[in-house]
Amino acid sequence: MTNRQARQAFTAGEVVSPLTGMSKVPKKTWTSVQWGPGDDDHLELNSVLVYSNHSCSPNVAVDVSSPKPNDWHFRALKDISSGDYLTFFYPSTEWDMTQGFDCNCKEKNCLKLIQGAKYLTRAQVEERGFINSHISQLMELRDLVEL
């Protein structure tokens, strides 16, 4: 298990870190972050932020909703104290992960199995505090097909 701790305190809504130094990759990997609805819309963070763990009750959002990559960032979803582990809800960026896993976050709302937003209801993703626009679009398409 890897982890990343906050070096300072943050209040809910505050930008924790811009996403800088990232590089687009031709296909998804275990460490990539999905930034758009396409199968090839993935990037590597190329920073210590790659060590942020998943949680079903996250304290940060990886916000890649802006059409401008320079505006992409980690944002606090709740107040974070210095030393707290930074966690985000992986399905908020990932539609269909290359490698699902059994979740061990031990939160009350733990989903137990994490595979991507494709396998969850909209409510299950939204109740974690944030949903990226590309995930919202993919959920809309999926839900239209299921009607």
CSV table of C-alpha atoms in Angstrom, one decimal:
chain,number,residue,atom,x,y,z
A,1,MET,CA,0.0,0.0,0.0
A,2,THR,CA,1.3,3.4,-0.9
A,3,ASN,CA,0.1,6.7,0.5
A,4,ARG,CA,0.6,10.4,0.4
A,5,GLN,CA,0.2,12.7,3.4
A,6,ALA,CA,-0.8,16.4,3.4
A,7,ARG,CA,2.1,18.7,4.3
A,8,GLN,CA,-0.2,21.4,5.5
A,9,ALA,CA,-3.9,21.9,6.5
A,10,PHE,CA,-6.5,22.6,3.8
A,11,THR,CA,-10.1,23.7,4.1
A,12,ALA,CA,-12.9,22.1,2.1
A,13,GLY,CA,-13.0,23.5,-1.5
A,14,GLU,CA,-9.3,24.6,-1.4
A,15,VAL,CA,-6.9,23.5,-4.2
A,16,VAL,CA,-4.5,21.0,-2.6
A,17,SER,CA,-2.2,20.9,-5.7
A,18,PRO,CA,-2.4,21.6,-9.4
A,19,LEU,CA,-1.8,18.7,-11.6
A,20,THR,CA,1.6,19.5,-13.2
A,21,GLY,CA,4.2,17.4,-14.9
A,22,MET,CA,1.6,14.9,-16.1
A,23,SER,CA,1.9,13.2,-19.5
A,24,LYS,CA,-0.8,11.7,-21.7
A,25,VAL,CA,-0.4,8.0,-22.3
A,26,PRO,CA,-1.8,5.9,-25.2
A,27,LYS,CA,-3.6,3.5,-23.0
A,28,LYS,CA,-4.8,3.0,-19.4
A,29,THR,CA,-2.5,1.5,-16.9
A,30,TRP,CA,-2.7,0.6,-13.2
A,31,THR,CA,-1.4,4.1,-12.3
A,32,SER,CA,-3.0,6.3,-14.9
A,33,VAL,CA,-5.8,8.7,-14.4
A,34,GLN,CA,-8.6,9.0,-16.9
A,35,TRP,CA,-9.2,12.6,-18.0
A,36,GLY,CA,-11.9,12.1,-20.8
A,37,PRO,CA,-14.5,9.7,-22.0
A,38,GLY,CA,-12.3,8.0,-24.6
A,39,ASP,CA,-10.6,4.7,-24.1
A,40,ASP,CA,-7.3,6.4,-24.8
A,41,ASP,CA,-7.9,9.5,-22.5
A,42,HIS,CA,-5.4,8.7,-19.8
A,43,LEU,CA,-2.5,10.4,-18.2
A,44,GLU,CA,0.3,9.6,-15.8
A,45,LEU,CA,0.6,12.1,-12.9
A,46,ASN,CA,4.5,11.8,-12.8
A,47,SER,CA,4.5,13.2,-9.3
A,48,VAL,CA,4.1,12.1,-5.7
A,49,LEU,CA,0.3,12.5,-6.1
A,50,VAL,CA,0.3,9.1,-7.7
A,51,TYR,CA,0.7,7.8,-4.2
A,52,SER,CA,-2.8,9.0,-3.1
A,53,ASN,CA,-4.8,6.0,-2.1
A,54,HIS,CA,-8.5,5.2,-2.8
A,55,SER,CA,-11.2,5.7,-0.2
A,56,CYS,CA,-14.9,5.3,-0.4
A,57,SER,CA,-15.1,8.4,1.8
A,58,PRO,CA,-12.4,10.5,0.1
A,59,ASN,CA,-10.9,13.8,1.4
A,60,VAL,CA,-9.8,15.1,-2.1
A,61,ALA,CA,-11.1,15.1,-5.6
A,62,VAL,CA,-9.0,14.7,-8.7
A,63,ASP,CA,-10.7,17.4,-10.8
A,64,VAL,CA,-10.0,17.0,-14.5
A,65,SER,CA,-13.4,18.5,-15.6
A,66,SER,CA,-12.0,21.6,-17.2
A,67,PRO,CA,-11.3,21.5,-20.9
A,68,LYS,CA,-8.0,23.2,-20.1
A,69,PRO,CA,-5.4,20.8,-18.6
A,70,ASN,CA,-3.7,23.7,-16.8
A,71,ASP,CA,-6.8,24.0,-14.6
A,72,TRP,CA,-6.8,20.3,-13.5
A,73,HIS,CA,-6.1,19.9,-9.8
A,74,PHE,CA,-6.5,18.0,-6.5
A,75,ARG,CA,-9.2,19.8,-4.4
A,76,ALA,CA,-10.1,19.2,-0.8
A,77,LEU,CA,-13.6,17.8,-0.4
A,78,LYS,CA,-13.5,18.2,3.4
A,79,ASP,CA,-11.1,19.9,5.9
A,80,ILE,CA,-7.7,18.2,5.9
A,81,SER,CA,-5.2,18.4,8.7
A,82,SER,CA,-1.4,18.4,8.2
A,83,GLY,CA,-0.3,14.7,8.2
A,84,ASP,CA,-3.7,13.3,7.0
A,85,TYR,CA,-3.5,10.8,4.2
A,86,LEU,CA,-4.8,12.2,0.9
A,87,THR,CA,-7.4,9.8,-0.6
A,88,PHE,CA,-9.7,10.1,-3.6
A,89,PHE,CA,-12.5,7.9,-4.9
A,90,TYR,CA,-11.0,6.2,-7.9
A,91,PRO,CA,-14.3,5.8,-9.8
A,92,SER,CA,-14.6,9.6,-9.8
A,93,THR,CA,-12.0,9.5,-12.6
A,94,GLU,CA,-12.0,5.9,-13.8
A,95,TRP,CA,-14.8,4.4,-15.9
A,96,ASP,CA,-13.5,0.8,-16.3
A,97,MET,CA,-10.2,0.1,-14.4
A,98,THR,CA,-7.5,-2.2,-15.8
A,99,GLN,CA,-7.2,-3.8,-12.4
A,100,GLY,CA,-10.1,-3.8,-10.0
A,101,PHE,CA,-9.4,-4.5,-6.3
A,102,ASP,CA,-11.0,-5.4,-3.0
A,103,CYS,CA,-11.3,-2.1,-1.0
A,104,ASN,CA,-9.9,-2.1,2.5
A,105,CYS,CA,-10.8,1.5,3.4
A,106,LYS,CA,-13.1,0.4,6.2
A,107,GLU,CA,-15.4,3.3,5.8
A,108,LYS,CA,-19.1,2.9,6.7
A,109,ASN,CA,-20.0,3.4,3.0
A,110,CYS,CA,-17.3,1.1,1.6
A,111,LEU,CA,-18.2,-0.6,-1.7
A,112,LYS,CA,-15.9,-3.5,-1.0
A,113,LEU,CA,-15.0,-4.0,-4.8
A,114,ILE,CA,-13.6,-1.1,-6.9
A,115,GLN,CA,-13.6,-1.6,-10.7
A,116,GLY,CA,-14.6,1.8,-12.0
A,117,ALA,CA,-17.8,4.0,-12.3
A,118,LYS,CA,-19.1,1.7,-15.0
A,119,TYR,CA,-20.1,-0.8,-12.4
A,120,LEU,CA,-21.8,1.7,-10.0
A,121,THR,CA,-25.0,3.7,-9.9
A,122,ARG,CA,-24.8,7.5,-10.3
A,123,ALA,CA,-25.8,7.9,-6.7
A,124,GLN,CA,-22.9,5.6,-5.5
A,125,VAL,CA,-20.4,7.9,-7.3
A,126,GLU,CA,-22.1,11.2,-6.5
A,127,GLU,CA,-22.4,10.5,-2.8
A,128,ARG,CA,-18.6,10.4,-2.5
A,129,GLY,CA,-18.6,14.2,-3.0
A,130,PHE,CA,-17.5,14.7,-6.6
A,131,ILE,CA,-17.9,13.3,-10.1
A,132,ASN,CA,-15.9,14.4,-13.1
A,133,SER,CA,-17.7,15.5,-16.2
A,134,HIS,CA,-16.4,12.6,-18.4
A,135,ILE,CA,-17.7,10.1,-15.9
A,136,SER,CA,-21.0,11.8,-15.7
A,137,GLN,CA,-21.2,11.7,-19.6
A,138,LEU,CA,-20.4,8.0,-19.7
A,139,MET,CA,-23.0,7.3,-17.0
A,140,GLU,CA,-25.6,9.2,-19.0
A,141,LEU,CA,-24.8,7.2,-22.1
A,142,ARG,CA,-24.9,3.9,-20.2
A,143,ASP,CA,-28.2,4.7,-18.5
A,144,LEU,CA,-29.8,5.7,-21.8
A,145,VAL,CA,-28.9,2.4,-23.3
A,146,GLU,CA,-30.3,0.5,-20.3
A,147,LEU,CA,-33.8,2.2,-20.7
